[in-house]
DNA sequence: TCTGGGGTCCTAGGACCC
DNA sequence: TCTGGGGTCCTAGGACCC
C-alpha cells in the first residue's frame, strides 16, 4: 500500500521552554507564562503541570497556589517567542524541506519519501540538532495521517525519555485509541464531544469504528473526515501555500474604557498593526470588520457587544484608509454608558497585491498613499516599532495592556541582550 | 478587581435569478 | 387569484485549532 507518512513536530511547553533558554537557573523549576494583560495561564513547565495548574485558567484564581509553591511567573513576550519560533522552524526546514508551519510551536512534515528508512532514528537526530541549535526541546509523532500524528505526538510527550512515537502499526493505533478520551482527538472539543458521548461514543476507538455517514449527520463533514483519518486514510494534506486568508488584531484594554476617543485610538493602533501584517504578506484588503464589546463576565444588563462589516471602495493596503474606515465603524457601534473591555479589527477578503495594480494606479492619490506607507514601514523597521505612526493612534495610550513580569527581548533587542559574566 | 489573541472551516438561511 | 423548482451567492454564526 502506498500510504502517506506524516510527522507532527511540537515544541515542549514552548513559551516556558523559551524562558528557560536564556535563564538556566530555571531548569527543573516550575514556570508559567501568562497571556496578554496577565489574564490567563497559557504555558506551563512540567513541574507546573504536576502542581495541577490547568491550561487556560485565569491567573488570579491560582496566584496563591503558585506563590506557595515558588512558581516563576512570566508575562508573555511574543516578540521573543516569535523569534525563537522562527529559529526552530528554520532549523527544521534545513533538515526536512516539506514542512508546514502549523502554529507558533508546531509543524507538520511529509515523510512519505523516507518510507524505507528508520524514521525513529531520523527523528532522534532531528530532535538532537534542534535542541543543540536553539535550546528548545521537541517531541515527534509519526503516523499515516495528520490526525494520527497528533495522537502519536501526545504519546511521545508522555514518554519522558524518547519524546518520539511511531504510530503506524494498526494494533498499536487501536490500543492507544481505546484509552484516549474522544475529546482528546484533534478536531473534537467539548461541544461535539458531548454530542458524541450522548450517542455512546466515548473513546478514540469508538469514533474510529463509528459509521462515517451517521457522524456526518450528527456533526458535519468535519467529523466524517476525522473518522477516515483515524482509520489511516489521509484526508488532510500538508498546506504548502501559507498566506493568511484573514488578519486579526485585537486586544483587551488595560482597564475598562468608557470614552469613544480612547477606543478610537486603540482601534487605530490595531488597524495599523493589521495593515503591517497585510503588507508583510503582500496582500490587499477588500473588507474590514470591527467589533467592540464589554467583558462577557459583566452582569447581563451591562453587557454589550457589536460588530460591523464594511466593504472598501478599492482594495488597499494603506493604513490611513483602513484607520478611517475602522473609526467610522466605531462611531456607528459605540453606545455611551458601557465599560468596554476589548475592541478589534479583522481584515477579510484578502487578495494578492499585484492582482489589482493596474486599475489601482489610475487613481494617482492611491499611488501617493502607498509611497507614504512604504516609507513609514521602512522607518519603523530601522528605528523600532512606532517611531512614526498616525496621529489617530494617540500618544497617551492609557488604555494599553499591562504586563508586569515580562522577560527581556533576549534575541531581538540590542538593549536587552543577555549578559555573560 | 482580576478571565488572551489570532486563526480556519462549515452550515443554514435569505436574497436573487431564471 | 392561483401558483414552482432549482441554482448560486452571500452572510452570520458556530464550531474547532493553537
Short mmCIF file of C-alpha atoms (C1' of nucleotides) in Angstrom, two decimals:
data_model
loop_
_atom_site.label_atom_id
_atom_site.label_comp_id
_atom_site.label_asym_id
_atom_site.label_seq_id
_atom_site.Cartn_x
_atom_site.Cartn_y
_atom_site.Cartn_z
CA UNK A 1 0.00 0.00 0.00
CA UNK A 2 1.37 3.38 -0.97
CA UNK A 3 0.18 5.23 2.11
CA UNK A 4 1.43 8.57 3.25
CA UNK A 5 3.61 9.24 6.26
CA UNK A 6 3.28 12.40 8.35
CA UNK A 7 5.15 13.65 11.37
CA UNK A 8 3.99 16.28 13.82
CA UNK A 9 6.88 18.14 15.43
CA UNK A 10 5.84 20.02 18.56
CA UNK A 11 7.93 22.14 20.93
CA UNK A 12 7.54 21.02 24.53
CA UNK A 13 5.86 23.64 26.75
CA UNK A 14 7.04 26.20 24.23
CA UNK A 15 6.80 29.59 26.00
CA UNK A 16 8.05 28.13 29.26
CA UNK A 17 10.96 26.48 27.43
CA UNK A 18 11.83 29.80 25.74
CA UNK A 19 12.09 31.46 29.15
CA UNK A 20 14.50 28.72 30.19
CA UNK A 21 16.86 29.03 27.24
CA UNK A 22 18.44 32.28 28.47
CA UNK A 23 17.89 31.63 32.15
CA UNK A 24 19.32 28.21 33.01
CA UNK A 25 18.61 28.67 36.72
CA UNK A 26 15.02 27.87 35.83
CA UNK A 27 15.92 24.29 34.89
CA UNK A 28 13.74 21.89 36.92
CA UNK A 29 11.81 24.84 38.40
CA UNK A 30 8.05 25.29 37.92
CA UNK A 31 7.28 28.05 35.37
CA UNK A 32 4.08 29.51 33.99
CA UNK A 33 3.61 32.11 31.25
CA UNK A 34 0.57 34.39 31.23
CA UNK A 35 -1.50 35.69 28.32
CA UNK A 36 -1.75 39.38 27.43
CA UNK A 37 -2.91 41.57 30.27
CA UNK A 38 -1.67 38.86 32.63
CA UNK A 39 -5.11 37.29 32.24
CA UNK A 40 -4.77 33.55 31.77
CA UNK A 41 -2.12 30.86 32.13
CA UNK A 42 -1.08 29.84 28.61
CA UNK A 43 2.06 27.78 29.11
CA UNK A 44 3.33 25.58 31.95
CA UNK A 45 6.54 23.68 32.50
CA UNK A 46 6.19 20.01 33.50
CA UNK A 47 6.83 20.97 37.12
CA UNK A 48 3.90 23.43 36.98
CA UNK A 49 1.69 20.79 35.38
CA UNK A 50 2.47 18.49 38.30
CA UNK A 51 1.06 21.14 40.64
CA UNK A 52 -2.28 20.67 38.83
CA UNK A 53 -2.35 24.19 37.42
CA UNK A 54 -4.71 23.90 34.45
CA UNK A 55 -4.08 25.27 30.97
CA UNK A 56 -6.06 28.43 30.20
CA UNK A 57 -7.04 29.07 33.81
CA UNK A 58 -7.43 32.69 34.97
CA UNK A 59 -4.27 33.83 36.76
CA UNK A 60 -5.96 35.38 39.79
CA UNK A 61 -7.53 32.06 40.75
CA UNK A 62 -4.15 30.32 41.05
CA UNK A 63 -1.97 33.16 42.29
CA UNK A 64 -1.94 31.88 45.84
CA UNK A 65 -1.18 28.27 44.97
CA UNK A 66 1.68 29.43 42.77
CA UNK A 67 3.15 31.76 45.39
CA UNK A 68 3.10 28.96 47.90
CA UNK A 69 4.98 26.63 45.56
CA UNK A 70 7.55 29.11 44.30
CA UNK A 71 6.31 29.09 40.70
CA UNK A 72 8.15 31.52 38.42
CA UNK A 73 5.57 33.66 36.63
CA UNK A 74 6.19 35.47 33.34
CA UNK A 75 4.06 37.90 31.36
CA UNK A 76 4.02 36.85 27.73
CA UNK A 77 6.76 38.18 25.49
CA UNK A 78 5.56 37.46 21.96
CA UNK A 79 8.42 39.26 20.23
CA UNK A 80 10.83 36.86 21.92
CA UNK A 81 8.73 33.72 21.41
CA UNK A 82 8.10 34.66 17.77
CA UNK A 83 11.82 34.96 17.15
CA UNK A 84 12.56 31.65 18.90
CA UNK A 85 9.84 30.06 16.79
CA UNK A 86 11.47 31.32 13.60
CA UNK A 87 14.78 29.76 14.71
CA UNK A 88 13.17 26.40 15.41
CA UNK A 89 11.28 26.39 12.10
CA UNK A 90 14.36 27.42 10.15
CA UNK A 91 16.31 24.56 11.73
CA UNK A 92 13.55 22.10 10.90
CA UNK A 93 13.31 23.29 7.31
CA UNK A 94 17.02 22.70 6.82
CA UNK A 95 16.53 19.08 7.87
CA UNK A 96 13.06 18.45 6.39
CA UNK A 97 12.11 20.69 3.47
CA UNK A 98 8.48 19.54 3.00
CA UNK A 99 7.22 21.36 6.06
CA UNK A 100 4.02 23.14 7.05
CA UNK A 101 4.26 25.59 9.93
CA UNK A 102 1.01 24.91 11.71
CA UNK A 103 1.33 27.19 14.72
CA UNK A 104 3.95 29.09 16.68
CA UNK A 105 5.24 25.83 18.16
CA UNK A 106 4.17 23.06 15.76
CA UNK A 107 4.97 21.88 12.26
CA UNK A 108 3.66 19.04 10.12
CA UNK A 109 6.14 17.24 7.87
CA UNK A 110 5.54 14.92 4.92
CA UNK A 111 7.88 11.97 5.42
CA UNK A 112 6.42 9.72 2.70
CA UNK A 113 9.66 9.71 0.74
CA UNK A 114 11.54 8.28 3.73
CA UNK A 115 9.33 5.20 3.99
CA UNK A 116 12.25 2.81 3.57
CA UNK A 117 14.35 4.48 6.27
CA UNK A 118 14.39 4.11 10.01
CA UNK A 119 12.14 7.02 10.92
CA UNK A 120 12.73 6.76 14.65
CA UNK A 121 16.46 7.12 14.08
CA UNK A 122 15.96 10.13 11.80
CA UNK A 123 13.66 11.69 14.39
CA UNK A 124 16.25 11.22 17.13
CA UNK A 125 18.77 13.12 15.05
CA UNK A 126 16.35 15.96 14.35
CA UNK A 127 15.48 16.25 17.99
CA UNK A 128 19.15 16.43 18.98
CA UNK A 129 20.01 19.04 16.35
CA UNK A 130 17.08 21.35 17.14
CA UNK A 131 17.95 21.20 20.83
CA UNK A 132 21.58 21.94 20.08
CA UNK A 133 20.88 24.81 17.66
CA UNK A 134 18.05 26.53 19.53
CA UNK A 135 17.90 25.16 23.07
CA UNK A 136 14.27 24.12 22.60
CA UNK A 137 13.18 20.51 23.33
CA UNK A 138 10.75 18.95 20.84
CA UNK A 139 8.56 15.84 20.51
CA UNK A 140 7.85 14.00 17.28
CA UNK A 141 4.82 11.85 16.41
CA UNK A 142 4.81 9.70 13.26
CA UNK A 143 1.72 8.19 11.59
CA UNK A 144 -0.14 7.69 8.31
CA UNK A 145 -2.41 10.74 8.73
CA UNK A 146 -2.18 14.16 10.34
CA UNK A 147 -4.86 13.29 12.88
CA UNK A 148 -2.99 10.16 13.98
CA UNK A 149 0.33 12.03 14.07
CA UNK A 150 -1.31 14.34 16.62
CA UNK A 151 -2.19 11.31 18.72
CA UNK A 152 1.35 9.98 18.28
CA UNK A 153 2.79 13.27 19.42
CA UNK A 154 0.74 13.33 22.61
CA UNK A 155 2.02 9.81 23.38
CA UNK A 156 5.59 10.93 22.63
CA UNK A 157 5.24 13.72 25.19
CA UNK A 158 4.31 11.24 27.90
CA UNK A 159 7.36 9.05 27.21
CA UNK A 160 9.80 11.25 29.05
CA UNK A 161 13.00 9.69 27.69
CA UNK A 162 12.49 9.37 23.96
CA UNK A 163 9.89 12.07 23.06
CA UNK A 164 9.31 10.14 19.83
CA UNK A 165 6.41 7.87 18.90
CA UNK A 166 5.91 5.85 15.74
CA UNK A 167 2.18 5.07 15.49
CA UNK A 168 1.94 3.22 12.18
CA UNK A 169 1.05 -0.30 13.32
CA UNK A 170 -2.70 -0.94 13.44
CA UNK A 171 -2.52 -2.91 16.72
CA UNK A 172 -0.77 -0.03 18.43
CA UNK A 173 -3.25 2.51 16.99
CA UNK A 174 -6.22 0.54 18.31
CA UNK A 175 -4.57 0.02 21.68
CA UNK A 176 -3.84 3.73 22.13
CA UNK A 177 -7.23 4.94 20.87
CA UNK A 178 -9.00 2.63 23.31
CA UNK A 179 -7.57 4.56 26.25
CA UNK A 180 -7.97 8.01 24.65
CA UNK A 181 -10.99 10.18 25.54
CA UNK A 182 -12.78 11.22 22.36
CA UNK A 183 -12.35 14.89 23.28
CA UNK A 184 -8.58 14.44 23.06
CA UNK A 185 -8.84 13.84 19.32
CA UNK A 186 -7.73 16.74 17.10
CA UNK A 187 -10.90 18.49 15.93
CA UNK A 188 -13.19 17.30 18.72
CA UNK A 189 -13.69 19.73 21.60
CA UNK A 190 -16.28 19.71 24.37
CA UNK A 191 -19.18 20.82 22.15
CA UNK A 192 -19.03 17.90 19.75
CA UNK A 193 -17.55 15.70 22.47
CA UNK A 194 -20.77 15.97 24.48
CA UNK A 195 -22.84 15.20 21.43
CA UNK A 196 -20.73 12.12 20.65
CA UNK A 197 -20.81 10.85 24.22
CA UNK A 198 -24.59 11.14 24.28
CA UNK A 199 -24.70 8.57 21.48
CA UNK A 200 -22.25 6.22 23.15
CA UNK A 201 -19.01 7.33 21.52
CA UNK A 202 -16.62 7.88 24.41
CA UNK A 203 -13.14 6.95 23.21
CA UNK A 204 -11.00 7.47 20.15
CA UNK A 205 -11.55 3.80 19.34
CA UNK A 206 -15.36 4.22 19.44
CA UNK A 207 -15.04 7.08 16.96
CA UNK A 208 -12.69 5.10 14.72
CA UNK A 209 -15.29 2.33 14.46
CA UNK A 210 -18.32 4.65 14.12
CA UNK A 211 -20.37 4.93 10.93
CA UNK A 212 -18.97 7.90 8.95
CA UNK A 213 -22.31 8.76 7.29
CA UNK A 214 -24.09 8.80 10.63
CA UNK A 215 -21.44 11.05 12.16
CA UNK A 216 -21.68 13.35 9.18
CA UNK A 217 -25.35 13.88 10.01
CA UNK A 218 -24.66 14.30 13.72
CA UNK A 219 -21.74 16.71 13.35
CA UNK A 220 -20.69 17.64 9.82
CA UNK A 221 -18.33 16.58 7.11
CA UNK A 222 -15.56 17.51 9.55
CA UNK A 223 -16.49 14.60 11.82
CA UNK A 224 -16.63 12.22 8.89
CA UNK A 225 -13.16 13.27 7.85
CA UNK A 226 -11.79 12.62 11.34
CA UNK A 227 -13.09 9.04 11.20
CA UNK A 228 -11.39 8.45 7.88
CA UNK A 229 -8.14 9.84 9.26
CA UNK A 230 -8.32 7.63 12.37
CA UNK A 231 -8.60 4.67 10.03
CA UNK A 232 -5.44 5.63 8.20
CA UNK A 233 -6.95 7.28 5.12
CA UNK A 234 -5.27 10.67 4.74
CA UNK A 235 -7.82 13.44 4.02
CA UNK A 236 -5.92 16.45 5.32
CA UNK A 237 -2.80 17.26 3.35
CA UNK A 238 0.25 19.38 4.12
CA UNK A 239 -0.57 23.04 3.33
CA UNK A 240 2.22 24.37 1.20
CA UNK A 241 0.84 27.87 0.50
CA UNK A 242 0.93 29.91 3.64
CA UNK A 243 -0.74 33.24 3.02
CA UNK A 244 -3.32 34.22 5.62
CA UNK A 245 -6.93 34.47 4.45
CA UNK A 246 -7.81 36.89 7.21
CA UNK A 247 -5.80 39.02 9.61
CA UNK A 248 -6.95 39.90 13.10
CA UNK A 249 -5.62 42.46 15.51
CA UNK A 250 -7.41 42.83 18.80
CA UNK A 251 -6.58 43.24 22.45
CA UNK A 252 -8.23 43.79 25.79
CA UNK A 253 -7.73 47.23 27.34
CA UNK A 254 -5.57 47.55 30.44
CA UNK A 255 -8.70 48.79 32.29
CA UNK A 256 -12.38 49.26 31.45
CA UNK A 257 -12.71 52.08 28.91
CA UNK A 258 -15.77 54.33 28.56
CA UNK A 259 -14.66 57.17 26.25
CA UNK A 260 -15.03 56.83 22.49
CA UNK A 261 -11.79 58.78 21.95
CA UNK A 262 -9.71 56.12 23.68
CA UNK A 263 -11.47 53.35 21.79
CA UNK A 264 -10.67 55.11 18.53
CA UNK A 265 -7.00 55.34 19.48
CA UNK A 266 -6.94 51.66 20.26
CA UNK A 267 -8.71 50.59 17.08
CA UNK A 268 -6.41 52.85 15.03
CA UNK A 269 -3.39 51.20 16.61
CA UNK A 270 -4.74 47.72 15.90
CA UNK A 271 -5.63 48.71 12.34
CA UNK A 272 -2.06 49.89 11.80
CA UNK A 273 -0.71 46.62 13.17
CA UNK A 274 -3.05 44.57 10.97
CA UNK A 275 -2.04 46.56 7.88
CA UNK A 276 1.63 45.90 8.59
CA UNK A 277 0.91 42.18 8.64
CA UNK A 278 -1.11 42.64 5.45
CA UNK A 279 1.76 44.32 3.61
CA UNK A 280 4.19 41.75 5.01
CA UNK A 281 2.42 39.03 3.06
CA UNK A 282 1.95 41.29 0.03
CA UNK A 283 -1.83 41.41 0.07
CA UNK A 284 -4.57 43.99 -0.11
CA UNK A 285 -7.79 44.03 1.87
CA UNK A 286 -11.30 44.43 0.46
CA UNK A 287 -13.48 44.03 3.54
CA UNK A 288 -12.95 45.01 7.16
CA UNK A 289 -14.88 44.08 10.26
CA UNK A 290 -14.61 45.87 13.61
CA UNK A 291 -16.06 44.83 16.94
CA UNK A 292 -16.43 46.44 20.33
CA UNK A 293 -17.56 44.75 23.49
CA UNK A 294 -17.77 44.75 27.25
CA UNK A 295 -16.50 41.82 29.27
CA UNK A 296 -18.73 38.76 28.85
CA UNK A 297 -18.44 38.38 32.63
CA UNK A 298 -20.36 41.62 33.27
CA UNK A 299 -23.91 41.42 34.62
CA UNK A 300 -26.37 40.88 31.83
CA UNK A 301 -27.78 44.41 31.62
CA UNK A 302 -24.30 45.96 31.47
CA UNK A 303 -23.15 43.67 28.68
CA UNK A 304 -22.83 44.91 25.11
CA UNK A 305 -21.19 43.51 22.02
CA UNK A 306 -21.50 44.65 18.45
CA UNK A 307 -19.60 44.23 15.24
CA UNK A 308 -19.97 45.80 11.83
CA UNK A 309 -18.56 44.86 8.45
CA UNK A 310 -17.64 47.31 5.72
CA UNK A 311 -16.73 46.79 2.08
CA UNK A 312 -13.96 49.16 0.97
CA UNK A 313 -14.36 51.05 -2.29
CA UNK A 314 -10.97 49.83 -3.57
CA UNK A 315 -8.71 47.03 -2.34
CA UNK A 316 -5.99 48.69 -0.27
CA UNK A 317 -3.01 48.13 1.97
CA UNK A 318 -2.94 51.73 3.15
CA UNK A 319 -3.01 52.14 6.91
CA UNK A 320 -4.66 55.57 6.61
CA UNK A 321 -7.58 54.18 4.56
CA UNK A 322 -8.17 51.31 6.94
CA UNK A 323 -7.96 53.54 10.03
CA UNK A 324 -10.56 55.90 8.59
CA UNK A 325 -12.96 53.07 7.81
CA UNK A 326 -12.41 51.45 11.21
CA UNK A 327 -13.11 54.68 13.09
CA UNK A 328 -16.31 55.19 11.12
CA UNK A 329 -17.49 51.78 12.28
CA UNK A 330 -16.63 52.60 15.90
CA UNK A 331 -18.78 55.74 15.65
CA UNK A 332 -21.66 53.61 14.44
CA UNK A 333 -21.47 50.87 17.04
CA UNK A 334 -20.34 52.84 20.13
CA UNK A 335 -23.03 53.34 22.79
CA UNK A 336 -22.48 55.57 25.78
CA UNK A 337 -22.68 54.17 29.29
CA UNK A 338 -20.83 50.89 28.98
CA UNK A 339 -17.46 49.86 30.44
CA UNK A 340 -15.71 48.46 27.40
CA UNK A 341 -13.17 45.67 27.70
CA UNK A 342 -12.00 44.98 24.20
CA UNK A 343 -12.03 46.06 20.58
CA UNK A 344 -10.54 44.57 17.46
CA UNK A 345 -10.37 44.59 13.70
CA UNK A 346 -10.38 41.78 11.15
CA UNK A 347 -9.17 42.22 7.58
CA UNK A 348 -11.10 39.93 5.22
CA UNK A 349 -11.24 39.02 1.53
CA UNK A 350 -7.52 39.48 1.05
CA UNK A 351 -6.13 39.48 -2.47
CA UNK A 352 -2.68 39.45 -3.96
CA UNK A 353 -1.21 42.95 -4.27
CA UNK A 354 -0.19 42.57 -7.92
CA UNK A 355 -3.70 41.43 -8.81
CA UNK A 356 -5.10 44.96 -8.58
CA UNK A 357 -2.16 47.08 -9.55
CA UNK A 358 -3.29 48.25 -12.95
CA UNK A 359 -6.70 49.59 -12.12
CA UNK A 360 -5.38 50.93 -8.87
CA UNK A 361 -2.84 53.26 -10.40
CA UNK A 362 -5.42 55.06 -12.47
CA UNK A 363 -6.01 56.91 -9.25
CA UNK A 364 -2.82 58.85 -8.50
CA UNK A 365 -3.74 59.66 -4.90
CA UNK A 366 -3.61 55.98 -4.09
CA UNK A 367 -0.13 55.70 -5.50
CA UNK A 368 0.96 58.55 -3.28
CA UNK A 369 -0.59 56.96 -0.23
CA UNK A 370 1.24 53.74 -0.91
CA UNK A 371 4.54 55.55 -1.10
CA UNK A 372 3.89 57.15 2.30
CA UNK A 373 3.08 53.78 3.79
CA UNK A 374 6.23 52.22 2.38
CA UNK A 375 8.39 54.95 3.85
CA UNK A 376 6.70 54.58 7.23
CA UNK A 377 7.33 50.84 7.22
CA UNK A 378 10.99 51.39 6.43
CA UNK A 379 11.48 53.92 9.20
CA UNK A 380 9.75 51.71 11.75
CA UNK A 381 11.75 48.72 10.65
CA UNK A 382 15.02 50.58 11.09
CA UNK A 383 14.36 52.64 14.20
CA UNK A 384 11.86 50.44 16.03
CA UNK A 385 8.11 49.89 16.02
CA UNK A 386 6.01 53.06 16.23
CA UNK A 387 8.82 55.51 15.64
CA UNK A 388 6.31 57.17 13.36
CA UNK A 389 2.60 56.48 13.48
CA UNK A 390 -0.74 58.01 12.59
CA UNK A 391 -1.97 60.79 14.88
CA UNK A 392 -5.25 58.94 15.38
CA UNK A 393 -3.38 56.22 17.27
CA UNK A 394 -2.91 58.70 20.13
CA UNK A 395 0.14 59.36 22.27
CA UNK A 396 -1.10 58.80 25.81
CA UNK A 397 -2.20 55.21 25.34
CA UNK A 398 -3.62 54.89 28.84
CA UNK A 399 -5.72 52.00 27.58
CA UNK A 400 -2.68 49.90 26.84
CA UNK A 401 -2.38 46.44 28.31
CA UNK A 402 -0.32 45.75 31.37
CA UNK A 403 2.34 43.06 31.63
CA UNK A 404 4.22 43.26 34.90
CA UNK A 405 6.61 40.35 34.61
CA UNK A 406 7.79 40.33 31.02
CA UNK A 407 11.19 38.79 30.39
CA UNK A 408 13.72 40.57 28.20
CA UNK A 409 13.75 40.52 24.41
CA UNK A 410 16.96 38.47 24.52
CA UNK A 411 17.14 37.85 20.82
CA UNK A 412 15.54 40.86 19.15
CA UNK A 413 16.58 43.95 21.10
CA UNK A 414 20.19 45.07 21.37
CA UNK A 415 19.44 46.77 24.68
CA UNK A 416 18.23 43.52 26.16
CA UNK A 417 20.92 41.05 25.12
CA UNK A 418 21.78 38.51 27.82
CA UNK A 419 24.98 39.32 29.69
CA UNK A 420 27.82 36.83 30.10
CA UNK A 421 29.65 37.43 33.34
"C1'" DT B 1 -10.54 43.93 40.97
"C1'" DC B 2 -8.53 40.40 38.06
"C1'" DT B 3 -10.99 35.62 32.64
"C1'" DG B 4 -5.79 36.10 25.78
"C1'" DG B 5 -5.10 36.79 20.88
"C1'" DG B 6 -5.02 35.07 16.21
"C1'" DG B 7 -6.69 31.98 13.04
"C1'" DT B 8 -9.74 28.33 9.73
"C1'" DC B 9 -13.68 25.87 8.09
"C1'" DC B 10 -18.59 24.54 7.61
"C1'" DT B 11 -23.65 25.19 7.58
"C1'" DA B 12 -28.10 27.24 7.37
"C1'" DG B 13 -30.90 30.52 5.65
"C1'" DG B 14 -32.12 34.54 2.92
"C1'" DA B 15 -31.87 37.14 -1.46
"C1'" DC B 16 -31.99 36.85 -6.02
"C1'" DC B 17 -32.26 34.87 -10.69
"C1'" DC B 18 -34.28 32.02 -14.42
"C1'" DT C 1 -56.24 34.89 -7.57
"C1'" DC C 2 -53.79 30.98 -8.08
"C1'" DT C 3 -49.07 29.29 -8.27
"C1'" DG C 4 -42.67 26.24 -8.88
"C1'" DG C 5 -38.31 24.20 -8.67
"C1'" DG C 6 -33.58 24.72 -8.99
"C1'" DG C 7 -29.43 27.10 -8.77
"C1'" DT C 8 -25.90 30.49 -6.95
"C1'" DC C 9 -24.12 33.79 -3.96
"C1'" DC C 10 -23.60 35.97 0.37
"C1'" DT C 11 -23.55 36.41 5.36
"C1'" DA C 12 -23.90 35.36 10.24
"C1'" DG C 13 -22.91 32.34 13.48
"C1'" DG C 14 -20.97 28.40 15.45
"C1'" DA C 15 -17.67 25.03 15.83
"C1'" DC C 16 -12.83 23.97 16.02
"C1'" DC C 17 -7.46 24.84 16.44
"C1'" DC C 18 -3.04 26.75 18.87
#
